[in-house]
mmCIF file of N, CA, C and O in Angstrom:
data_model
loop_
_atom_site.group_PDB
_atom_site.id
_atom_site.type_symbol
_atom_site.label_atom_id
_atom_site.label_comp_id
_atom_site.label_asym_id
_atom_site.label_seq_id
_atom_site.Cartn_x
_atom_site.Cartn_y
_atom_site.Cartn_z
ATOM 1 N N UNK N 1445 4.277 11.764 8.056
ATOM 2 C CA UNK N 1445 3.533 10.734 8.968
ATOM 3 C C UNK N 1445 4.605 11.467 10.325
ATOM 4 O O UNK N 1445 5.684 12.422 10.978
ATOM 5 N N UNK N 1446 3.575 11.367 11.161
ATOM 6 C CA UNK N 1446 4.286 12.434 12.542
ATOM 7 C C UNK N 1446 4.528 11.848 13.588
ATOM 8 O O UNK N 1446 5.798 10.338 12.961
ATOM 9 N N UNK N 1447 5.300 12.158 14.771
ATOM 10 C CA UNK N 1447 7.077 12.355 15.145
ATOM 11 C C UNK N 1447 6.233 11.186 16.127
ATOM 12 O O UNK N 1447 5.305 11.000 17.424
ATOM 13 N N UNK N 1448 7.412 10.007 15.637
ATOM 14 C CA UNK N 1448 7.288 8.465 16.574
ATOM 15 C C UNK N 1448 6.270 7.884 16.312
ATOM 16 O O UNK N 1448 5.889 7.562 17.869
ATOM 17 N N UNK N 1449 5.447 7.740 15.615
ATOM 18 C CA UNK N 1449 4.877 7.283 15.097
ATOM 19 C C UNK N 1449 3.328 7.091 16.056
ATOM 20 O O UNK N 1449 2.496 5.740 16.115
ATOM 21 N N UNK N 1450 2.409 7.680 16.368
ATOM 22 C CA UNK N 1450 2.140 8.337 17.441
ATOM 23 C C UNK N 1450 0.776 7.967 16.890
ATOM 24 O O UNK N 1450 -0.222 6.912 17.928
ATOM 25 N N UNK N 1451 0.413 7.588 15.426
ATOM 26 C CA UNK N 1451 -0.835 7.448 15.675
ATOM 27 C C UNK N 1451 -0.884 5.899 15.575
ATOM 28 O O UNK N 1451 -1.885 4.868 15.936
ATOM 29 N N UNK N 1452 0.058 5.400 14.751
ATOM 30 C CA UNK N 1452 0.216 3.108 15.450
ATOM 31 C C UNK N 1452 0.025 2.764 17.022
ATOM 32 O O UNK N 1452 -0.512 2.104 16.947
ATOM 33 N N UNK N 1453 0.965 3.593 17.129
ATOM 34 C CA UNK N 1453 1.081 3.559 19.454
ATOM 35 C C UNK N 1453 -0.166 3.681 19.652
ATOM 36 O O UNK N 1453 -1.111 2.715 20.323
ATOM 37 N N UNK N 1454 -1.365 4.818 18.946
ATOM 38 C CA UNK N 1454 -2.484 4.421 19.966
ATOM 39 C C UNK N 1454 -3.779 4.481 19.623
ATOM 40 O O UNK N 1454 -4.857 3.893 19.684
ATOM 41 N N UNK N 1455 -3.308 3.537 17.989
ATOM 42 C CA UNK N 1455 -4.343 2.802 17.404
ATOM 43 C C UNK N 1455 -5.628 3.777 16.387
ATOM 44 O O UNK N 1455 -6.446 2.856 15.917
ATOM 45 N N UNK N 1456 -4.988 4.353 15.938
ATOM 46 C CA UNK N 1456 -5.791 5.751 14.936
ATOM 47 C C UNK N 1456 -5.312 5.549 13.806
ATOM 48 O O UNK N 1456 -3.742 5.515 13.696
ATOM 49 N N UNK N 1457 -6.180 5.851 13.014
ATOM 50 C CA UNK N 1457 -5.766 6.364 11.543
ATOM 51 C C UNK N 1457 -6.178 7.457 10.748
ATOM 52 O O UNK N 1457 -7.241 7.321 10.132
ATOM 53 N N UNK N 1458 -5.328 8.726 11.002
ATOM 54 C CA UNK N 1458 -5.704 9.850 10.299
ATOM 55 C C UNK N 1458 -5.851 10.376 9.437
ATOM 56 O O UNK N 1458 -6.036 10.808 8.431
ATOM 57 N N UNK N 1459 -4.163 9.750 8.550
ATOM 58 C CA UNK N 1459 -3.691 10.704 7.876
ATOM 59 C C UNK N 1459 -2.758 9.247 6.806
ATOM 60 O O UNK N 1459 -2.193 9.595 5.860
ATOM 61 N N UNK N 1460 -2.588 8.138 7.444
ATOM 62 C CA UNK N 1460 -2.081 7.202 6.984
ATOM 63 C C UNK N 1460 -2.447 6.725 5.246
ATOM 64 O O UNK N 1460 -2.197 6.254 4.228
ATOM 65 N N UNK N 1461 -4.375 6.750 4.972
ATOM 66 C CA UNK N 1461 -5.048 6.571 3.627
ATOM 67 C C UNK N 1461 -4.467 7.112 2.785
ATOM 68 O O UNK N 1461 -4.538 7.227 1.677
ATOM 69 N N UNK N 1462 -3.758 8.915 2.814
ATOM 70 C CA UNK N 1462 -3.524 9.451 1.900
ATOM 71 C C UNK N 1462 -2.486 8.372 0.792
ATOM 72 O O UNK N 1462 -2.556 8.744 0.046
ATOM 73 N N UNK N 1463 -1.565 7.980 1.308
ATOM 74 C CA UNK N 1463 -0.315 7.362 1.166
ATOM 75 C C UNK N 1463 -0.709 5.900 0.851
ATOM 76 O O UNK N 1463 -0.275 5.071 1.628
ATOM 77 N N UNK N 1464 -1.179 5.655 -0.554
ATOM 78 C CA UNK N 1464 -2.499 4.326 -0.799
ATOM 79 C C UNK N 1464 -0.750 3.505 -0.486
ATOM 80 O O UNK N 1464 -0.860 2.243 -0.303
ATOM 81 N N UNK N 1465 0.132 3.885 -1.346
ATOM 82 C CA UNK N 1465 1.207 2.945 -2.056
ATOM 83 C C UNK N 1465 1.830 2.357 -0.794
ATOM 84 O O UNK N 1465 2.796 1.769 -0.698
ATOM 85 N N UNK N 1466 2.519 3.463 0.616
ATOM 86 C CA UNK N 1466 3.462 3.298 1.120
ATOM 87 C C UNK N 1466 3.122 2.706 2.234
ATOM 88 O O UNK N 1466 3.776 1.992 3.720
ATOM 89 N N UNK N 1467 1.767 2.366 2.790
ATOM 90 C CA UNK N 1467 1.450 1.907 3.765
ATOM 91 C C UNK N 1467 1.650 -0.054 3.142
ATOM 92 O O UNK N 1467 2.333 -0.206 2.443
ATOM 93 N N UNK N 1468 1.459 -0.403 4.471
ATOM 94 C CA UNK N 1468 2.077 -1.730 5.116
ATOM 95 C C UNK N 1468 1.697 -2.460 4.234
ATOM 96 O O UNK N 1468 -0.101 -2.832 4.372
ATOM 97 N N UNK N 1469 2.244 -3.393 2.675
ATOM 98 C CA UNK N 1469 1.592 -4.377 2.222
ATOM 99 C C UNK N 1469 1.892 -5.186 2.297
ATOM 100 O O UNK N 1469 2.657 -6.145 3.606
ATOM 101 N N UNK N 1470 0.219 -6.707 2.023
ATOM 102 C CA UNK N 1470 1.323 -8.445 2.202
ATOM 103 C C UNK N 1470 2.541 -8.468 1.766
ATOM 104 O O UNK N 1470 2.958 -7.888 1.075
ATOM 105 N N UNK N 1471 3.059 -9.781 2.544
ATOM 106 C CA UNK N 1471 4.321 -10.085 2.460
ATOM 107 C C UNK N 1471 5.372 -9.062 2.478
ATOM 108 O O UNK N 1471 6.233 -9.648 2.060
ATOM 109 N N UNK N 1472 5.327 -8.128 2.697
ATOM 110 C CA UNK N 1472 6.313 -7.313 3.544
ATOM 111 C C UNK N 1472 6.876 -6.787 1.512
ATOM 112 O O UNK N 1472 8.158 -5.893 1.751
ATOM 113 N N UNK N 1473 6.304 -6.819 1.116
ATOM 114 C CA UNK N 1473 7.553 -6.537 -0.287
ATOM 115 C C UNK N 1473 6.429 -4.873 -0.613
ATOM 116 O O UNK N 1473 5.143 -4.503 -1.010
ATOM 117 N N UNK N 1474 7.038 -4.168 -1.766
ATOM 118 C CA UNK N 1474 6.905 -2.792 -1.827
ATOM 119 C C UNK N 1474 5.314 -3.068 -3.284
ATOM 120 O O UNK N 1474 5.617 -3.873 -4.196
ATOM 121 N N UNK N 1475 4.515 -1.683 -2.697
ATOM 122 C CA UNK N 1475 3.555 -2.069 -4.103
ATOM 123 C C UNK N 1475 4.239 -1.698 -5.076
ATOM 124 O O UNK N 1475 5.383 -1.071 -6.058
ATOM 125 N N UNK N 1476 2.899 -1.853 -6.727
ATOM 126 C CA UNK N 1476 3.912 -1.629 -7.638
ATOM 127 C C UNK N 1476 4.565 0.163 -7.851
ATOM 128 O O UNK N 1476 4.805 0.522 -8.214
ATOM 129 N N UNK N 1477 3.407 0.506 -7.880
ATOM 130 C CA UNK N 1477 3.849 2.061 -7.874
ATOM 131 C C UNK N 1477 4.673 3.014 -7.130
ATOM 132 O O UNK N 1477 4.233 4.182 -6.851
ATOM 133 N N UNK N 1478 4.970 2.314 -5.639
ATOM 134 C CA UNK N 1478 5.457 2.547 -4.809
ATOM 135 C C UNK N 1478 6.391 3.908 -5.072
ATOM 136 O O UNK N 1478 6.724 4.943 -4.217
ATOM 137 N N UNK N 1479 7.201 3.860 -5.959
ATOM 138 C CA UNK N 1479 8.327 4.298 -6.449
ATOM 139 C C UNK N 1479 7.699 6.118 -7.552
ATOM 140 O O UNK N 1479 8.467 7.440 -6.678
ATOM 141 N N UNK N 1480 6.747 6.129 -8.305
ATOM 142 C CA UNK N 1480 6.082 6.661 -8.462
ATOM 143 C C UNK N 1480 5.778 7.976 -7.346
ATOM 144 O O UNK N 1480 5.605 8.708 -7.219
ATOM 145 N N UNK N 1481 4.721 6.996 -6.912
ATOM 146 C CA UNK N 1481 4.156 7.773 -5.577
ATOM 147 C C UNK N 1481 5.393 8.451 -4.831
ATOM 148 O O UNK N 1481 5.216 9.655 -4.604
ATOM 149 N N UNK N 1482 6.283 8.133 -3.793
ATOM 150 C CA UNK N 1482 7.522 8.184 -3.479
ATOM 151 C C UNK N 1482 8.363 9.858 -4.106
ATOM 152 O O UNK N 1482 8.048 11.097 -3.340
ATOM 153 N N UNK N 1483 8.083 9.510 -5.884
ATOM 154 C CA UNK N 1483 8.590 10.676 -6.254
ATOM 155 C C UNK N 1483 7.346 11.580 -6.098
ATOM 156 O O UNK N 1483 7.906 13.321 -5.944
ATOM 157 N N UNK N 1484 6.524 11.538 -6.283
ATOM 158 C CA UNK N 1484 5.634 12.659 -5.587
ATOM 159 C C UNK N 1484 4.720 13.695 -4.844
ATOM 160 O O UNK N 1484 5.455 15.050 -4.579
ATOM 161 N N UNK N 1485 5.032 12.687 -3.796
ATOM 162 C CA UNK N 1485 5.339 12.943 -2.742
ATOM 163 C C UNK N 1485 6.346 13.987 -2.132
ATOM 164 O O UNK N 1485 6.630 14.850 -1.368
ATOM 165 N N UNK N 1486 7.346 13.106 -2.255
ATOM 166 C CA UNK N 1486 8.803 14.629 -1.943
ATOM 167 C C UNK N 1486 9.019 15.555 -3.178
ATOM 168 O O UNK N 1486 9.431 16.458 -2.737
ATOM 169 N N UNK N 1487 8.660 15.822 -3.878
ATOM 170 C CA UNK N 1487 8.469 16.678 -4.680
ATOM 171 C C UNK N 1487 7.910 17.296 -3.949
ATOM 172 O O UNK N 1487 8.332 18.924 -4.350
ATOM 173 N N UNK N 1488 6.509 17.928 -3.570
ATOM 174 C CA UNK N 1488 5.546 18.456 -3.289
ATOM 175 C C UNK N 1488 5.570 18.581 -1.858
ATOM 176 O O UNK N 1488 5.386 19.862 -1.243
ATOM 177 N N UNK N 1489 6.667 18.005 -1.383
ATOM 178 C CA UNK N 1489 6.853 18.442 0.447
ATOM 179 C C UNK N 1489 7.835 20.195 -0.102
ATOM 180 O O UNK N 1489 8.551 20.052 0.118
ATOM 181 N N UNK N 1490 6.670 20.625 1.260
ATOM 182 C CA UNK N 1490 7.389 21.899 1.472
ATOM 183 C C UNK N 1490 7.251 23.121 0.126
ATOM 184 O O UNK N 1490 8.219 24.458 0.543
ATOM 185 N N UNK N 1491 6.570 22.718 -0.854
ATOM 186 C CA UNK N 1491 6.797 23.252 -1.223
ATOM 187 C C UNK N 1491 4.579 24.657 -1.799
ATOM 188 O O UNK N 1491 4.810 25.602 -1.442
ATOM 189 N N UNK N 1492 4.215 24.001 -0.935
ATOM 190 C CA UNK N 1492 2.556 24.108 -1.044
ATOM 191 C C UNK N 1492 1.185 23.698 -2.064
ATOM 192 O O UNK N 1492 2.664 23.524 -2.433
ATOM 193 N N UNK N 1493 0.332 23.963 -1.641
ATOM 194 C CA UNK N 1493 -1.031 23.418 -2.614
ATOM 195 C C UNK N 1493 0.051 24.015 -3.659
ATOM 196 O O UNK N 1493 -0.250 23.276 -4.922
ATOM 197 N N UNK N 1494 -0.160 24.980 -4.658
ATOM 198 C CA UNK N 1494 -0.438 25.517 -5.446
ATOM 199 C C UNK N 1494 0.250 25.476 -6.132
ATOM 200 O O UNK N 1494 0.740 24.861 -7.195
ATOM 201 N N UNK N 1495 1.878 25.613 -5.681
ATOM 202 C CA UNK N 1495 3.200 25.567 -7.067
ATOM 203 C C UNK N 1495 3.612 24.100 -6.786
ATOM 204 O O UNK N 1495 4.016 23.940 -7.874
ATOM 205 N N UNK N 1496 3.103 23.551 -5.696
ATOM 206 C CA UNK N 1496 3.226 21.895 -6.203
ATOM 207 C C UNK N 1496 2.541 21.110 -7.455
ATOM 208 O O UNK N 1496 2.550 20.977 -8.145
ATOM 209 N N UNK N 1497 1.167 21.694 -7.393
ATOM 210 C CA UNK N 1497 0.328 21.192 -8.293
ATOM 211 C C UNK N 1497 1.091 21.301 -9.890
ATOM 212 O O UNK N 1497 0.989 20.760 -10.780
ATOM 213 N N UNK N 1498 1.672 22.547 -10.142
ATOM 214 C CA UNK N 1498 2.279 23.529 -11.329
ATOM 215 C C UNK N 1498 3.684 22.253 -11.207
ATOM 216 O O UNK N 1498 3.446 22.346 -12.371
ATOM 217 N N UNK N 1499 4.720 22.321 -10.681
ATOM 218 C CA UNK N 1499 5.709 22.052 -10.117
ATOM 219 C C UNK N 1499 6.006 20.495 -10.093
ATOM 220 O O UNK N 1499 6.995 19.790 -11.023
ATOM 221 N N UNK N 1500 4.852 19.717 -9.373
ATOM 222 C CA UNK N 1500 4.964 19.012 -9.672
ATOM 223 C C UNK N 1500 3.684 17.499 -10.510
ATOM 224 O O UNK N 1500 3.851 16.642 -10.211
ATOM 225 N N UNK N 1501 3.431 18.488 -11.258
ATOM 226 C CA UNK N 1501 2.701 17.801 -12.718
ATOM 227 C C UNK N 1501 2.885 16.395 -13.523
ATOM 228 O O UNK N 1501 2.567 15.785 -13.381
ATOM 229 N N UNK N 1502 4.354 16.131 -13.935
ATOM 230 C CA UNK N 1502 4.942 14.940 -14.322
ATOM 231 C C UNK N 1502 4.864 13.529 -13.326
ATOM 232 O O UNK N 1502 4.485 12.843 -14.194
ATOM 233 N N UNK N 1503 5.751 14.014 -11.681
ATOM 234 C CA UNK N 1503 5.791 13.187 -11.184
ATOM 235 C C UNK N 1503 4.055 12.845 -10.862
ATOM 236 O O UNK N 1503 3.653 11.548 -10.400
ATOM 237 N N UNK N 1504 2.995 13.715 -11.006
ATOM 238 C CA UNK N 1504 1.602 12.888 -10.478
ATOM 239 C C UNK N 1504 1.339 12.022 -11.431
ATOM 240 O O UNK N 1504 0.287 11.336 -11.411
ATOM 241 N N UNK N 1505 1.366 12.195 -12.626
ATOM 242 C CA UNK N 1505 1.366 11.920 -14.109
ATOM 243 C C UNK N 1505 1.489 10.051 -13.683
ATOM 244 O O UNK N 1505 0.690 9.909 -14.184
ATOM 245 N N UNK N 1506 2.731 10.690 -13.680
ATOM 246 C CA UNK N 1506 3.365 9.448 -13.742
ATOM 247 C C UNK N 1506 2.885 8.793 -12.762
ATOM 248 O O UNK N 1506 2.759 7.107 -13.208
ATOM 249 N N UNK N 1507 2.247 9.255 -11.633
ATOM 250 C CA UNK N 1507 2.053 8.136 -10.503
ATOM 251 C C UNK N 1507 0.678 7.330 -10.988
ATOM 252 O O UNK N 1507 0.038 6.020 -10.697
ATOM 253 N N UNK N 1508 -0.259 8.355 -11.259
ATOM 254 C CA UNK N 1508 -1.380 7.891 -12.428
ATOM 255 C C UNK N 1508 -1.339 7.086 -13.365
ATOM 256 O O UNK N 1508 -2.406 6.319 -12.451
ATOM 257 N N UNK N 1509 -0.326 7.177 -14.162
ATOM 258 C CA UNK N 1509 -0.246 6.119 -15.317
ATOM 259 C C UNK N 1509 -0.111 4.591 -14.927
ATOM 260 O O UNK N 1509 -0.753 3.885 -15.502
ATOM 261 N N UNK N 1510 0.684 5.208 -13.947
ATOM 262 C CA UNK N 1510 0.727 3.587 -13.109
ATOM 263 C C UNK N 1510 -0.036 3.015 -12.136
ATOM 264 O O UNK N 1510 -0.247 2.289 -12.372
ATOM 265 N N UNK N 1511 -0.691 3.926 -11.664
ATOM 266 C CA UNK N 1511 -2.531 3.296 -11.093
ATOM 267 C C UNK N 1511 -3.388 3.028 -12.069
ATOM 268 O O UNK N 1511 -3.709 1.851 -11.715
ATOM 269 N N UNK N 1512 -3.241 3.770 -12.827
ATOM 270 C CA UNK N 1512 -4.878 3.133 -13.715
ATOM 271 C C UNK N 1512 -4.796 2.922 -15.315
ATOM 272 O O UNK N 1512 -4.968 1.843 -16.064
ATOM 273 N N UNK N 1513 -2.445 2.999 -16.161
ATOM 274 C CA UNK N 1513 -2.266 2.489 -17.062
ATOM 275 C C UNK N 1513 -3.141 2.890 -18.298
ATOM 276 O O UNK N 1513 -3.488 2.276 -19.288
ATOM 277 N N UNK N 1514 -3.239 3.798 -18.054
ATOM 278 C CA UNK N 1514 -4.350 4.586 -19.031
ATOM 279 C C UNK N 1514 -3.523 4.762 -20.455
ATOM 280 O O UNK N 1514 -3.519 3.973 -21.564
ATOM 281 N N UNK N 1515 -2.548 4.577 -20.328
ATOM 282 C CA UNK N 1515 -1.416 4.648 -21.772
ATOM 283 C C UNK N 1515 -1.700 3.050 -22.362
ATOM 284 O O UNK N 1515 -1.343 3.256 -23.833
ATOM 285 N N UNK N 1516 -1.088 2.774 -21.552
ATOM 286 C CA UNK N 1516 -0.871 1.029 -21.933
ATOM 287 C C UNK N 1516 -2.464 0.446 -22.528
ATOM 288 O O UNK N 1516 -2.311 0.044 -23.575
ATOM 289 N N UNK N 1517 -3.268 1.603 -22.073
ATOM 290 C CA UNK N 1517 -4.794 0.334 -22.663
ATOM 291 C C UNK N 1517 -5.048 0.861 -23.751
ATOM 292 O O UNK N 1517 -5.477 0.685 -25.304
ATOM 293 N N UNK N 1518 -4.647 2.563 -24.177
ATOM 294 C CA UNK N 1518 -4.590 3.224 -24.793
ATOM 295 C C UNK N 1518 -4.040 2.324 -26.683
ATOM 296 O O UNK N 1518 -4.597 2.191 -27.315
ATOM 297 N N UNK N 1519 -2.753 2.169 -26.109
ATOM 298 C CA UNK N 1519 -2.059 1.447 -27.248
ATOM 299 C C UNK N 1519 -2.443 -0.383 -27.372
ATOM 300 O O UNK N 1519 -2.015 -0.176 -28.167
ATOM 301 N N UNK N 1520 -2.584 -0.858 -26.293
ATOM 302 C CA UNK N 1520 -3.264 -1.618 -26.685
ATOM 303 C C UNK N 1520 -4.040 -1.875 -27.600
ATOM 304 O O UNK N 1520 -4.629 -2.933 -28.039
ATOM 305 N N UNK N 1521 -5.302 -0.654 -27.611
ATOM 306 C CA UNK N 1521 -6.506 -0.703 -27.774
ATOM 307 C C UNK N 1521 -6.046 -0.615 -29.048
ATOM 308 O O UNK N 1521 -6.562 -1.245 -30.522
ATOM 309 N N UNK N 1522 -5.584 0.232 -30.133
ATOM 310 C CA UNK N 1522 -4.674 0.685 -31.395
ATOM 311 C C UNK N 1522 -4.620 -0.182 -32.174
ATOM 312 O O UNK N 1522 -3.934 -0.323 -32.668
ATOM 313 N N UNK N 1523 -3.806 -1.075 -31.155
ATOM 314 C CA UNK N 1523 -2.974 -2.560 -31.600
ATOM 315 C C UNK N 1523 -1.760 -1.586 -31.780
ATOM 316 O O UNK N 1523 -0.425 -2.832 -32.327
ATOM 317 N N UNK N 1524 -0.659 -0.411 -31.123
ATOM 318 C CA UNK N 1524 0.245 -0.036 -31.044
ATOM 319 C C UNK N 1524 1.281 -1.140 -31.879
ATOM 320 O O UNK N 1524 2.434 -1.185 -31.402
ATOM 321 N N UNK N 1525 1.198 -1.775 -29.783
ATOM 322 C CA UNK N 1525 2.469 -2.532 -29.275
ATOM 323 C C UNK N 1525 1.975 -4.012 -29.954
ATOM 324 O O UNK N 1525 3.378 -3.993 -30.151
ATOM 325 N N UNK N 1526 1.483 -4.550 -30.932
ATOM 326 C CA UNK N 1526 1.470 -5.634 -31.687
ATOM 327 C C UNK N 1526 2.346 -5.307 -33.156
ATOM 328 O O UNK N 1526 3.015 -6.075 -33.039
ATOM 329 N N UNK N 1527 1.846 -4.470 -33.506
ATOM 330 C CA UNK N 1527 2.127 -3.367 -34.558
ATOM 331 C C UNK N 1527 4.271 -3.458 -34.622
ATOM 332 O O UNK N 1527 4.964 -3.916 -35.058
ATOM 333 N N UNK N 1528 4.274 -3.442 -33.370
ATOM 334 C CA UNK N 1528 5.548 -2.684 -33.251
ATOM 335 C C UNK N 1528 6.351 -3.893 -32.652
ATOM 336 O O UNK N 1528 7.466 -4.213 -33.045
ATOM 337 N N UNK N 1529 5.995 -5.050 -32.577
ATOM 338 C CA UNK N 1529 6.218 -6.320 -31.743
ATOM 339 C C UNK N 1529 6.419 -6.339 -33.340
ATOM 340 O O UNK N 1529 7.954 -7.470 -34.039
ATOM 341 N N UNK N 1530 5.719 -6.858 -33.840
ATOM 342 C CA UNK N 1530 6.009 -7.127 -35.389
ATOM 343 C C UNK N 1530 6.787 -5.929 -36.680
ATOM 344 O O UNK N 1530 7.313 -7.480 -37.454
ATOM 345 N N UNK N 1531 7.168 -5.059 -35.787
ATOM 346 C CA UNK N 1531 7.746 -4.733 -37.023
ATOM 347 C C UNK N 1531 9.332 -5.092 -36.312
ATOM 348 O O UNK N 1531 10.575 -5.257 -37.735
ATOM 349 N N UNK N 1532 9.684 -5.711 -35.326
ATOM 350 C CA UNK N 1532 10.679 -6.233 -34.713
ATOM 351 C C UNK N 1532 11.431 -6.834 -34.870
ATOM 352 O O UNK N 1532 12.040 -7.657 -35.661
ATOM 353 N N UNK N 1533 10.155 -7.917 -35.063
ATOM 354 C CA UNK N 1533 10.331 -9.232 -35.934
ATOM 355 C C UNK N 1533 10.856 -9.531 -37.559
ATOM 356 O O UNK N 1533 11.696 -10.086 -37.233
ATOM 357 N N UNK N 1534 10.263 -8.181 -38.054
ATOM 358 C CA UNK N 1534 10.681 -8.527 -39.368
ATOM 359 C C UNK N 1534 12.949 -7.818 -39.381
ATOM 360 O O UNK N 1534 13.013 -8.351 -39.901
ATOM 361 N N UNK N 1535 12.753 -6.815 -38.701
ATOM 362 C CA UNK N 1535 14.239 -6.252 -38.897
ATOM 363 C C UNK N 1535 15.167 -7.547 -38.407
ATOM 364 O O UNK N 1535 16.265 -7.213 -38.223
ATOM 365 N N UNK N 1536 14.208 -8.469 -37.443
ATOM 366 C CA UNK N 1536 15.213 -9.718 -36.222
ATOM 367 C C UNK N 1536 16.330 -8.542 -35.187
ATOM 368 O O UNK N 1536 16.244 -9.817 -34.945
ATOM 369 N N UNK N 1537 15.032 -7.892 -34.631
ATOM 370 C CA UNK N 1537 15.716 -7.599 -33.463
ATOM 371 C C UNK N 1537 14.918 -7.944 -32.295
ATOM 372 O O UNK N 1537 15.353 -8.264 -31.426
ATOM 373 N N UNK N 1538 13.993 -8.693 -32.513
ATOM 374 C CA UNK N 1538 13.249 -9.251 -31.181
ATOM 375 C C UNK N 1538 13.057 -10.893 -31.701
ATOM 376 O O UNK N 1538 12.440 -11.654 -33.642
ATOM 377 N N UNK N 1539 13.275 -12.052 -31.307
ATOM 378 C CA UNK N 1539 12.820 -13.380 -31.524
ATOM 379 C C UNK N 1539 11.561 -13.688 -30.447
ATOM 380 O O UNK N 1539 12.192 -13.759 -28.991
ATOM 381 N N UNK N 1540 10.527 -13.947 -30.760
ATOM 382 C CA UNK N 1540 9.263 -14.648 -29.479
ATOM 383 C C UNK N 1540 9.511 -15.693 -29.520
ATOM 384 O O UNK N 1540 10.858 -16.812 -29.863
ATOM 385 N N UNK N 1541 9.413 -15.744 -27.925
ATOM 386 C CA UNK N 1541 10.125 -17.017 -26.898
ATOM 387 C C UNK N 1541 9.047 -18.634 -27.835
ATOM 388 O O UNK N 1541 7.738 -18.607 -28.252
ATOM 389 N N UNK N 1542 9.447 -19.714 -27.710
ATOM 390 C CA UNK N 1542 9.123 -20.777 -28.118
ATOM 391 C C UNK N 1542 7.512 -21.002 -27.940
ATOM 392 O O UNK N 1542 6.770 -21.121 -28.563
ATOM 393 N N UNK N 1543 7.423 -20.303 -26.471
ATOM 394 C CA UNK N 1543 5.508 -21.156 -25.339
ATOM 395 C C UNK N 1543 5.064 -19.512 -26.678
ATOM 396 O O UNK N 1543 3.703 -20.096 -26.922
ATOM 397 N N UNK N 1544 5.272 -18.790 -27.311
ATOM 398 C CA UNK N 1544 3.994 -17.388 -27.872
ATOM 399 C C UNK N 1544 3.725 -17.826 -29.356
ATOM 400 O O UNK N 1544 3.459 -17.614 -30.206
ATOM 401 N N UNK N 1545 4.706 -19.521 -29.877
ATOM 402 C CA UNK N 1545 5.446 -19.767 -31.077
ATOM 403 C C UNK N 1545 4.075 -20.738 -30.755
ATOM 404 O O UNK N 1545 3.655 -21.256 -32.388
ATOM 405 N N UNK N 1546 3.731 -20.934 -30.144
ATOM 406 C CA UNK N 1546 2.633 -22.971 -29.606
ATOM 407 C C UNK N 1546 4.039 -23.431 -30.037
ATOM 408 O O UNK N 1546 3.203 -25.288 -30.346
ATOM 409 N N UNK N 1547 4.942 -23.567 -29.916
ATOM 410 C CA UNK N 1547 6.184 -25.018 -29.720
ATOM 411 C C UNK N 1547 6.154 -24.941 -28.712
ATOM 412 O O UNK N 1547 7.486 -25.173 -28.105
ATOM 413 N N UNK N 1548 5.560 -25.813 -27.741
ATOM 414 C CA UNK N 1548 5.659 -25.499 -26.398
ATOM 415 C C UNK N 1548 6.002 -26.572 -25.904
ATOM 416 O O UNK N 1548 6.194 -27.767 -26.768
ATOM 417 N N UNK N 1549 7.083 -27.334 -24.666
ATOM 418 C CA UNK N 1549 7.048 -28.618 -24.377
ATOM 419 C C UNK N 1549 6.498 -29.799 -24.043
ATOM 420 O O UNK N 1549 6.050 -28.560 -23.005
ATOM 421 N N UNK N 1550 5.657 -31.098 -24.004
ATOM 422 C CA UNK N 1550 5.653 -32.146 -23.531
ATOM 423 C C UNK N 1550 5.006 -31.609 -22.812
ATOM 424 O O UNK N 1550 6.400 -31.938 -22.101
ATOM 425 N N UNK N 1551 3.670 -31.587 -21.717
ATOM 426 C CA UNK N 1551 4.169 -32.044 -20.308
ATOM 427 C C UNK N 1551 3.704 -33.244 -19.528
ATOM 428 O O UNK N 1551 2.617 -33.457 -20.247
ATOM 429 N N UNK N 1552 4.891 -33.391 -18.665
ATOM 430 C CA UNK N 1552 4.133 -35.170 -18.300
ATOM 431 C C UNK N 1552 3.129 -35.581 -17.483
ATOM 432 O O UNK N 1552 1.839 -34.247 -17.610
#
């Protein structure tokens, strides 16, 4: 960001769109992937484009996974999440809540 937020004072937006999660958010809460974007930006700061692409690849992949949820969708599509849940239930390490079992309390 420029020195003394000159862009904000002049009412122009030249480079703020680059940081999607760091922009002002509704209700003042941080965006879901803000921490991952921040790690990626801090990693690449001052390295140069070529070196940053090579050295900050893990941070970039984490940020993209948070944004697009590709690994989660793939795992859900194969049923691995449900298989893991069933395995944990059989081992006694996990007990699903009552509202997942269909034993909800009656509502007034």
